[in-house]
Structures are given as C-alpha cells and as structure tokens.
Tab-separated table of C-alpha atoms in Angstrom:
chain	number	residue	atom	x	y	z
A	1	UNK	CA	-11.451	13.550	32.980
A	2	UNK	CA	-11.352	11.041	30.682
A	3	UNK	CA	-9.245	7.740	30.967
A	4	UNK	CA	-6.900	7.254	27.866
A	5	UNK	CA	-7.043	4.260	25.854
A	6	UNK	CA	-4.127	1.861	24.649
A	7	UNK	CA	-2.830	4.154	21.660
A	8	UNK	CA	-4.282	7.888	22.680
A	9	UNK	CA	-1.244	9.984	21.976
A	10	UNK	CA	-0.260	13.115	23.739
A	11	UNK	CA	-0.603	16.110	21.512
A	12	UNK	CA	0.343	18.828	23.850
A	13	UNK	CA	1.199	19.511	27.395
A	14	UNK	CA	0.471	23.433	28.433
A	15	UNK	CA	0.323	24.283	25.555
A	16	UNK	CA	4.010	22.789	23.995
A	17	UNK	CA	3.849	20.252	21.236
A	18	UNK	CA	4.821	16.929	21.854
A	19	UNK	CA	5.997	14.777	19.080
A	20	UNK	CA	8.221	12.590	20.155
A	21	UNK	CA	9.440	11.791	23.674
A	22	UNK	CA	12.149	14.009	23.487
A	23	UNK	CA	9.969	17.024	23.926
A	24	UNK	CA	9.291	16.110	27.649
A	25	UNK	CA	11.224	17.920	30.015
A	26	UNK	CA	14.493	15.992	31.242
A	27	UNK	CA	12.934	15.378	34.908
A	28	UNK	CA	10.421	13.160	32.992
A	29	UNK	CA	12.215	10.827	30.712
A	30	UNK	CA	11.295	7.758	33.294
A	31	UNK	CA	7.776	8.688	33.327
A	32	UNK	CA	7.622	8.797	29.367
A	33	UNK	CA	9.533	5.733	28.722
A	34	UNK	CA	6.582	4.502	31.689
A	35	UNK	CA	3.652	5.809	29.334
A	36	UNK	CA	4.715	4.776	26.320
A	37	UNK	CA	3.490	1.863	26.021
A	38	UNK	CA	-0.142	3.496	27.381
A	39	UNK	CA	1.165	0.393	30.353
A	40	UNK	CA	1.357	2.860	33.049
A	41	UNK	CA	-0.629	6.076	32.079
A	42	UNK	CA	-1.326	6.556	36.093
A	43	UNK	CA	2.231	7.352	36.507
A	44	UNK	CA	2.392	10.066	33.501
A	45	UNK	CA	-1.234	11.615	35.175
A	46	UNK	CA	-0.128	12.025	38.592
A	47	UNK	CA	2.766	13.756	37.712
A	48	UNK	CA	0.217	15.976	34.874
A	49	UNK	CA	-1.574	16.457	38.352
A	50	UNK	CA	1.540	17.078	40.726
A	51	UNK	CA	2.168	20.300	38.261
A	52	UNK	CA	-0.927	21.420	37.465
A	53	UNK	CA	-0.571	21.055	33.751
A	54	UNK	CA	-3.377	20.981	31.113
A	55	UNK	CA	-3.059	17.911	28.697
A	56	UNK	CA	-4.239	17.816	25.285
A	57	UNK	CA	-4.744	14.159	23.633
A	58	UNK	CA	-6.108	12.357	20.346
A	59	UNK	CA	-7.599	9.011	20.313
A	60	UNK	CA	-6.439	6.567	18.043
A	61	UNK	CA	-8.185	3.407	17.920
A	62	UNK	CA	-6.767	2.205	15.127
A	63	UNK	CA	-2.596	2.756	16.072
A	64	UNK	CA	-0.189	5.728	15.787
A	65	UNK	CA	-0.298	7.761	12.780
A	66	UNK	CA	2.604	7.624	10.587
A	67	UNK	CA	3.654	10.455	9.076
A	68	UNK	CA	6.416	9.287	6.585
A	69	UNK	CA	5.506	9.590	3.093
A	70	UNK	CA	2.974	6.852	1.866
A	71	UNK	CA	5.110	6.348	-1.311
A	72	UNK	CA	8.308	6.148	1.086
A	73	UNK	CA	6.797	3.259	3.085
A	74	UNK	CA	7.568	-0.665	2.132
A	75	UNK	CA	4.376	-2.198	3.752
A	76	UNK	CA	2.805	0.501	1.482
A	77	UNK	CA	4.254	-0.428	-1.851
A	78	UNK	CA	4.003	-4.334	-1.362
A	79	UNK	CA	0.270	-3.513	-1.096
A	80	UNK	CA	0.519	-1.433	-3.992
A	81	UNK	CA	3.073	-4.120	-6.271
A	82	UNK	CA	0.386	-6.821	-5.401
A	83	UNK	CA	-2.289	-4.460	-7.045
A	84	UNK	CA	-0.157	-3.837	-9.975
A	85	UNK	CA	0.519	-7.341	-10.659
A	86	UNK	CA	-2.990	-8.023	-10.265
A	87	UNK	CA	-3.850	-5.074	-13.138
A	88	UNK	CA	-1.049	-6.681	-15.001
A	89	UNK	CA	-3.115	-10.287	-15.220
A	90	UNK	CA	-6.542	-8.545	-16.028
A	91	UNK	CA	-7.506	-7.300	-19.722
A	92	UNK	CA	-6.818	-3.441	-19.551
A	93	UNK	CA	-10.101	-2.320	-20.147
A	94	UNK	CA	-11.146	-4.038	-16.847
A	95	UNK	CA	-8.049	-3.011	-15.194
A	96	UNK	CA	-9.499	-0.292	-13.041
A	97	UNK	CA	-11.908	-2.365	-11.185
A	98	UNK	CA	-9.448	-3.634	-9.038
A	99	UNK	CA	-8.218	-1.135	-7.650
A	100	UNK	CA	-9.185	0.309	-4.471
A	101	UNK	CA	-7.553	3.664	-4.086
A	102	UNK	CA	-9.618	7.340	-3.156
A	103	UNK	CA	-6.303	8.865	-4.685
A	104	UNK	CA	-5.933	9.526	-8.536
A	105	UNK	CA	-2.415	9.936	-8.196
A	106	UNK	CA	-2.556	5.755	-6.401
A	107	UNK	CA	-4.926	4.968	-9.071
A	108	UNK	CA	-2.924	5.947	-11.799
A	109	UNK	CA	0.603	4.585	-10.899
A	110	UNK	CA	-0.873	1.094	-10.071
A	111	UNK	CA	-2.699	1.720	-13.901
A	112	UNK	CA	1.180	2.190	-15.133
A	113	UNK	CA	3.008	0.017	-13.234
A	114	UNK	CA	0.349	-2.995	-14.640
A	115	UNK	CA	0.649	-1.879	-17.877
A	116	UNK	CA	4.810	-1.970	-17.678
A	117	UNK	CA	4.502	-5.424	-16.708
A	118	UNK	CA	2.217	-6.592	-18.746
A	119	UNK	CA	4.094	-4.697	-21.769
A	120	UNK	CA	6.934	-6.765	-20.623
A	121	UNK	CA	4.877	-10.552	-20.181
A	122	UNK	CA	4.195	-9.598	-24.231
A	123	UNK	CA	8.056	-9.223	-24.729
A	124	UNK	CA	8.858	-12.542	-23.141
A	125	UNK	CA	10.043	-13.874	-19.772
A	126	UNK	CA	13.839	-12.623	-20.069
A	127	UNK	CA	12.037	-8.788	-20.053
A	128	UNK	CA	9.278	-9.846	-17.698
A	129	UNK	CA	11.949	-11.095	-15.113
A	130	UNK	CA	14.041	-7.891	-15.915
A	131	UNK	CA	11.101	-5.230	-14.812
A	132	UNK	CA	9.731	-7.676	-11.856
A	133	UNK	CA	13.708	-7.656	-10.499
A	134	UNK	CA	13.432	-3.630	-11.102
A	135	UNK	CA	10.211	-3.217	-8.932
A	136	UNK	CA	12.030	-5.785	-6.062
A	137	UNK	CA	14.720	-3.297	-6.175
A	138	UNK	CA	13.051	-0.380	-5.471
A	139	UNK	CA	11.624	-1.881	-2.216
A	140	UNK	CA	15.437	-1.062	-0.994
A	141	UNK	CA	14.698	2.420	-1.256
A	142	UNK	CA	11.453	2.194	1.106
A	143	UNK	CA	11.466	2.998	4.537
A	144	UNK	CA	9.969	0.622	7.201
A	145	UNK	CA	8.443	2.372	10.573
A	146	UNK	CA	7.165	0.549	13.501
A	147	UNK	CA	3.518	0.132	13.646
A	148	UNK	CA	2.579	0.889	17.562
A	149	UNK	CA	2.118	-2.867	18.059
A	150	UNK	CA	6.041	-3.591	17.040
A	151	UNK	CA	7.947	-0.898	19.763
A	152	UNK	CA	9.241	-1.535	22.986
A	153	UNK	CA	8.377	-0.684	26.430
A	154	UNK	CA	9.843	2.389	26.536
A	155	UNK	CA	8.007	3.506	23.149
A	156	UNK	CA	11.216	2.835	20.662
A	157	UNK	CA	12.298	0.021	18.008
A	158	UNK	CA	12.731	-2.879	19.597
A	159	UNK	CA	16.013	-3.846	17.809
A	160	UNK	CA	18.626	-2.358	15.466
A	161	UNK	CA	17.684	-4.157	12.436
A	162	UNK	CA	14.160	-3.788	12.651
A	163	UNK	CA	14.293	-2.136	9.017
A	164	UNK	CA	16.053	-4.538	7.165
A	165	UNK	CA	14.105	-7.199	8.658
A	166	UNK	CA	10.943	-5.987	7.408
A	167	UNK	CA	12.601	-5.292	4.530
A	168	UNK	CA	13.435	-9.113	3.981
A	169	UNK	CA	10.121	-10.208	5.403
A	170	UNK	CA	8.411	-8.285	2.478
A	171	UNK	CA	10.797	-9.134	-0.478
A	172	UNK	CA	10.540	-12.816	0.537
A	173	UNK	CA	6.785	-12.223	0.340
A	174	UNK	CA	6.940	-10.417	-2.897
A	175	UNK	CA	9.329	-13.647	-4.253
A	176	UNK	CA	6.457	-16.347	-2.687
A	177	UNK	CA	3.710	-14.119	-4.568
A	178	UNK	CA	5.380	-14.076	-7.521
A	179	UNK	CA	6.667	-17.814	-8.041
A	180	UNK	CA	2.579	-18.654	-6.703
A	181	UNK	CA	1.653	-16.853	-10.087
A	182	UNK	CA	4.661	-18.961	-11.665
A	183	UNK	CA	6.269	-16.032	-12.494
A	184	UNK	CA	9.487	-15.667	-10.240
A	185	UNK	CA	12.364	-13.856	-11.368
C-alpha cells in the first residue's frame, strides 16, 4: 500500500466516515491525537493492520480543505477588500481586469464593493473614512480556521484565542494597506 504524505486525510475507515477525530472509536483517541499531525502515521497503520480494517484516504498536497463558507472566512475577505480597493483606484471601465475570480458571484461583489468606495472617495474623505470603517467592521463577523500548518500536535488549535488573533493580525493589515494608499480611516 501506499505511504501517506504530510496532509493525506482519512476519509473513511470500513466503511464509516471520518470527519473529525471524534469519529474514531474511544480505544483510539491516543493513536489519532498520534496521526494528526501525519508525525506518526506508523502508529495509526499498525493498529489499521492489528484489526484488519480497510482505509480509505485523499491526498492533499496543498493542506486540509476547509469547508466553512468562503464568504464566512477573514483570510478570504482581506483578499477580497484588497481587490476591491484596488477596483476602487482604477477607472471603472478597466475595473474588471483586475480581478481574478472563476466565480461571477466573486466577480461581481468585488465590482460593487469598488464602486461603493469609490462613490464615497467622490463624496469626500469624511464618507470615504465612513464606508472603509464599515468594511473593517464586517471582518468581526468572519470566521478564522486553522490552516493545517497552524494546529497542534494532537491535530487541534493551538491556543484559545487563535481567532481573535488572526482577526487582529488581518485588521492591522487592512489599517497598514490602507494608510500605504494614504487613505486610513
């Protein structure tokens, strides 16, 4: 069989889903927390072996999927508010050529949310400041999930306030881009 890789994920083990570590039976919680980290795989397939139990797996080269809502996610919209502040500096007509998106729906709320702020640049910097402070607020509404590089040993969030730490990590970055631009609220 073949050897997993650092981020293969378990799928299924006879046959039962496995999304989360939780779905392994209680006898092996210590050889989860051991494979978690794709550290100690050996562990996790002698056991497979020990039982007799067919093991289904994906291979993910490029990290654990994460299956929260892409509008829900923070990384997700700073990506997206630095693309709509970039429309937002561009003549409309050319807008669209910055924008890298294969989703219409992306495409056309990065289209809007330039065209709110540059509506508001026209209006003066009081209004300017007032929609840049409403798109800094909505970050608090995004959720931030560990990318596999950022959990533990044992598979989970390293520490308690890993969201809100993100959470300032990206609104201080959203402040730095803005004041670059000379535009800070």
């Amino acid at each position: 069989p073949k050897q997993p890789k650092t981020f293969d994920q378990v799928l299924k083990i006879d046959n039962r889903r496995v999304k989360s570590m939780d779905d392994l039976p209680d006898e092996w919680d210590a050889v989860g927390r051991q494979c978690s980290s794709c550290a100690r795989w050996s562990h996790f397939f002698s056991r497979v072996a020990a039982e007799d139990l067919v093991v289904e797996m994906v291979r993910l080269p490029f990290g654990y999927l994460i299956e929260a809502d892409p509008k829900q996610q923070g990384r997700i919209y700073f990506d997206r508010f630095i693309s709509i502040v970039k429309v937002a500096l561009m003549e409309e007509t050319a807008a669209h050529e910055v924008i890298f998106a294969n989703s219409e729906d992306v495409k056309r709320d990065i289209l809007s949310g330039g065209a709110r702020l540059r509506a508001a640049a026209k209006k003066g910097p009081d209004v300017l400041a007032s929609e840049l402070r409403e798109f800094t607020e909505d970050l608090d509404t995004k959720s931030f999930l560990p990318v596999a590089y950022e959990l533990g040993d044992d598979g989970r969030v390293p520490a308690s306030n890993f969201e809100n730490r993100q959470r300032d990590i990206v609104s201080s970055l959203m402040q730095v881009f803005l004041e670059e631009l000379n535009i800070g609220v």
